[in-house]
Amino acid sequence: MSRKRLTVADIAALKGKRQLTMLRIFTLDEAAAAEAAGIDVVSLPPELVTHPRYREVAPSLFSMTGAARAT
């Protein structure tokens, strides 16, 4: 089952209509799991979103980059 990737306009239109799901992910495996689970939005490190396989494993995730994990 293929889902459409949300746009900013889609997210704005959903305000008040349904709750969105969001996760912080760090690996391609986590991206694939989020895709399989039907998560709407993910926050991830910049190096992951630019990984050549990222869109292959997570074609419908709305992706926002954020700072790396705190050490």
CSV table of N, CA and C in Angstrom, one decimal:
chain,number,residue,atom,x,y,z
A,1,MET,N,0.8,-1.2,0.0
A,1,MET,CA,0.0,0.0,0.0
A,1,MET,C,0.9,1.2,0.0
A,2,SER,N,0.7,2.1,-1.0
A,2,SER,CA,1.5,3.3,-1.1
A,2,SER,C,0.8,4.5,-0.6
A,3,ARG,N,1.5,5.3,0.2
A,3,ARG,CA,1.0,6.5,0.8
A,3,ARG,C,1.6,7.7,0.1
A,4,LYS,N,0.8,8.8,0.0
A,4,LYS,CA,1.3,10.0,-0.5
A,4,LYS,C,2.1,10.8,0.5
A,5,ARG,N,3.3,11.3,0.2
A,5,ARG,CA,4.1,12.2,1.1
A,5,ARG,C,3.3,13.5,1.3
A,6,LEU,N,3.1,13.8,2.6
A,6,LEU,CA,2.5,15.1,3.0
A,6,LEU,C,3.3,16.3,2.6
A,7,THR,N,2.6,17.4,2.2
A,7,THR,CA,3.2,18.6,1.9
A,7,THR,C,2.9,19.6,3.1
A,8,VAL,N,3.5,20.7,3.2
A,8,VAL,CA,3.2,21.7,4.2
A,8,VAL,C,1.7,22.1,4.1
A,9,ALA,N,1.2,22.2,2.9
A,9,ALA,CA,-0.2,22.6,2.7
A,9,ALA,C,-1.1,21.5,3.2
A,10,ASP,N,-0.7,20.2,3.0
A,10,ASP,CA,-1.5,19.1,3.5
A,10,ASP,C,-1.6,19.1,5.0
A,11,ILE,N,-0.4,19.4,5.6
A,11,ILE,CA,-0.3,19.4,7.1
A,11,ILE,C,-1.2,20.6,7.6
A,12,ALA,N,-1.1,21.7,7.0
A,12,ALA,CA,-2.0,22.9,7.4
A,12,ALA,C,-3.5,22.5,7.3
A,13,ALA,N,-3.8,21.8,6.2
A,13,ALA,CA,-5.2,21.5,6.0
A,13,ALA,C,-5.7,20.5,7.0
A,14,LEU,N,-4.8,19.7,7.5
A,14,LEU,CA,-5.2,18.6,8.5
A,14,LEU,C,-5.4,19.2,9.9
A,15,LYS,N,-5.0,20.5,10.1
A,15,LYS,CA,-5.1,21.0,11.5
A,15,LYS,C,-6.6,21.0,11.9
A,16,GLY,N,-6.7,20.4,13.1
A,16,GLY,CA,-8.0,20.3,13.7
A,16,GLY,C,-8.9,19.1,13.2
A,17,LYS,N,-8.3,18.4,12.2
A,17,LYS,CA,-9.1,17.3,11.6
A,17,LYS,C,-8.6,15.9,12.1
A,18,ARG,N,-7.3,15.8,12.2
A,18,ARG,CA,-6.7,14.5,12.8
A,18,ARG,C,-5.4,14.8,13.4
A,19,GLN,N,-5.0,14.0,14.3
A,19,GLN,CA,-3.7,14.1,14.9
A,19,GLN,C,-2.6,13.4,14.1
A,20,LEU,N,-1.5,14.1,13.9
A,20,LEU,CA,-0.4,13.6,13.1
A,20,LEU,C,0.6,12.9,14.1
A,21,THR,N,1.3,11.9,13.5
A,21,THR,CA,2.3,11.2,14.3
A,21,THR,C,3.7,11.7,13.9
A,22,MET,N,4.6,11.7,14.9
A,22,MET,CA,5.9,12.2,14.6
A,22,MET,C,6.9,11.5,15.5
A,23,LEU,N,8.1,11.2,14.9
A,23,LEU,CA,9.2,10.5,15.6
A,23,LEU,C,10.5,11.2,15.3
A,24,ARG,N,11.5,11.0,16.1
A,24,ARG,CA,12.9,11.4,15.9
A,24,ARG,C,13.6,10.1,15.5
A,25,ILE,N,14.2,10.1,14.3
A,25,ILE,CA,14.9,8.9,13.9
A,25,ILE,C,16.4,9.2,13.6
A,26,PHE,N,17.2,8.1,13.6
A,26,PHE,CA,18.7,8.3,13.4
A,26,PHE,C,19.3,7.4,12.4
A,27,THR,N,18.6,6.4,12.0
A,27,THR,CA,19.1,5.4,11.0
A,27,THR,C,18.2,5.1,9.9
A,28,LEU,N,18.7,4.4,8.9
A,28,LEU,CA,17.8,4.0,7.8
A,28,LEU,C,16.9,2.9,8.2
A,29,ASP,N,17.3,2.1,9.2
A,29,ASP,CA,16.4,1.0,9.7
A,29,ASP,C,15.2,1.7,10.4
A,30,GLU,N,15.5,2.7,11.2
A,30,GLU,CA,14.4,3.4,11.9
A,30,GLU,C,13.5,4.1,10.9
A,31,ALA,N,14.1,4.7,9.8
A,31,ALA,CA,13.3,5.3,8.8
A,31,ALA,C,12.3,4.3,8.1
A,32,ALA,N,12.9,3.1,7.8
A,32,ALA,CA,12.0,2.0,7.2
A,32,ALA,C,10.9,1.6,8.2
A,33,ALA,N,11.3,1.5,9.5
A,33,ALA,CA,10.2,1.1,10.5
A,33,ALA,C,9.2,2.2,10.6
A,34,ALA,N,9.6,3.5,10.6
A,34,ALA,CA,8.6,4.5,10.7
A,34,ALA,C,7.7,4.5,9.4
A,35,GLU,N,8.2,4.3,8.3
A,35,GLU,CA,7.4,4.2,7.1
A,35,GLU,C,6.4,3.0,7.2
A,36,ALA,N,6.9,1.9,7.6
A,36,ALA,CA,6.0,0.7,7.8
A,36,ALA,C,4.9,0.9,8.8
A,37,ALA,N,5.2,1.7,9.8
A,37,ALA,CA,4.3,2.0,10.9
A,37,ALA,C,3.3,3.1,10.5
A,38,GLY,N,3.5,3.8,9.4
A,38,GLY,CA,2.6,4.8,9.0
A,38,GLY,C,2.8,6.1,9.6
A,39,ILE,N,4.0,6.4,10.2
A,39,ILE,CA,4.3,7.7,10.8
A,39,ILE,C,4.2,8.8,9.7
A,40,ASP,N,3.7,9.9,10.1
A,40,ASP,CA,3.5,11.1,9.2
A,40,ASP,C,4.7,11.9,9.0
A,41,VAL,N,5.3,12.3,10.2
A,41,VAL,CA,6.4,13.3,10.2
A,41,VAL,C,7.6,12.7,11.0
A,42,VAL,N,8.8,12.9,10.4
A,42,VAL,CA,10.0,12.5,11.2
A,42,VAL,C,11.0,13.7,11.3
A,43,SER,N,11.7,13.7,12.4
A,43,SER,CA,12.8,14.6,12.5
A,43,SER,C,14.1,13.8,12.5
A,44,LEU,N,15.1,14.2,11.7
A,44,LEU,CA,16.3,13.4,11.5
A,44,LEU,C,17.5,14.2,11.3
A,45,PRO,N,18.7,13.6,11.5
A,45,PRO,CA,19.9,14.4,11.2
A,45,PRO,C,20.1,14.7,9.7
A,46,PRO,N,20.7,15.9,9.4
A,46,PRO,CA,20.9,16.2,8.0
A,46,PRO,C,21.6,15.2,7.2
A,47,GLU,N,22.5,14.5,7.8
A,47,GLU,CA,23.3,13.5,7.0
A,47,GLU,C,22.4,12.3,6.6
A,48,LEU,N,21.3,12.0,7.3
A,48,LEU,CA,20.4,10.9,7.0
A,48,LEU,C,19.5,11.3,5.8
A,49,VAL,N,19.0,12.5,5.9
A,49,VAL,CA,18.0,12.9,4.8
A,49,VAL,C,18.7,13.0,3.5
A,50,THR,N,20.0,13.2,3.5
A,50,THR,CA,20.8,13.3,2.2
A,50,THR,C,21.4,11.9,1.8
A,51,HIS,N,21.2,10.9,2.6
A,51,HIS,CA,21.7,9.6,2.3
A,51,HIS,C,21.0,9.1,1.0
A,52,PRO,N,21.8,8.5,0.0
A,52,PRO,CA,21.2,8.1,-1.2
A,52,PRO,C,20.0,7.1,-1.1
A,53,ARG,N,19.9,6.3,0.0
A,53,ARG,CA,18.9,5.3,0.1
A,53,ARG,C,17.7,5.8,0.9
A,54,TYR,N,17.8,7.0,1.5
A,54,TYR,CA,16.7,7.5,2.4
A,54,TYR,C,15.3,7.4,1.7
A,55,ARG,N,15.2,8.0,0.6
A,55,ARG,CA,13.8,8.0,-0.1
A,55,ARG,C,13.4,6.7,-0.6
A,56,GLU,N,14.4,5.8,-0.8
A,56,GLU,CA,14.0,4.4,-1.1
A,56,GLU,C,13.3,3.7,0.0
A,57,VAL,N,13.8,3.9,1.2
A,57,VAL,CA,13.2,3.2,2.4
A,57,VAL,C,12.1,4.0,3.1
A,58,ALA,N,12.0,5.3,2.8
A,58,ALA,CA,11.0,6.1,3.4
A,58,ALA,C,10.4,7.1,2.4
A,59,PRO,N,9.7,6.6,1.4
A,59,PRO,CA,9.1,7.4,0.4
A,59,PRO,C,8.0,8.4,0.8
A,60,SER,N,7.3,8.1,1.9
A,60,SER,CA,6.1,8.9,2.2
A,60,SER,C,6.3,9.7,3.5
A,61,LEU,N,7.5,9.7,4.1
A,61,LEU,CA,7.7,10.4,5.4
A,61,LEU,C,7.9,11.9,5.1
A,62,PHE,N,7.2,12.8,5.8
A,62,PHE,CA,7.5,14.2,5.8
A,62,PHE,C,8.7,14.4,6.7
A,63,SER,N,9.8,14.9,6.1
A,63,SER,CA,11.1,14.9,6.9
A,63,SER,C,11.6,16.3,7.2
A,64,MET,N,11.9,16.5,8.5
A,64,MET,CA,12.5,17.7,8.9
A,64,MET,C,13.9,17.4,9.6
A,65,THR,N,14.9,18.2,9.2
A,65,THR,CA,16.2,18.0,9.8
A,65,THR,C,16.3,18.7,11.1
A,66,GLY,N,17.1,18.1,12.0
A,66,GLY,CA,17.4,18.7,13.3
A,66,GLY,C,18.8,18.4,13.7
A,67,ALA,N,19.2,19.0,14.8
A,67,ALA,CA,20.5,18.8,15.3
A,67,ALA,C,20.8,17.3,15.6
A,68,ALA,N,22.0,16.9,15.7
A,68,ALA,CA,22.4,15.6,16.0
A,68,ALA,C,22.1,15.3,17.4
A,69,ARG,N,22.1,14.0,17.8
A,69,ARG,CA,21.7,13.6,19.1
A,69,ARG,C,22.8,14.1,20.1
A,70,ALA,N,22.3,14.5,21.3
A,70,ALA,CA,23.2,15.0,22.3
A,70,ALA,C,24.0,13.8,22.9
A,71,THR,N,25.3,14.2,23.2
A,71,THR,CA,26.2,13.1,23.8
A,71,THR,C,26.4,13.4,25.2
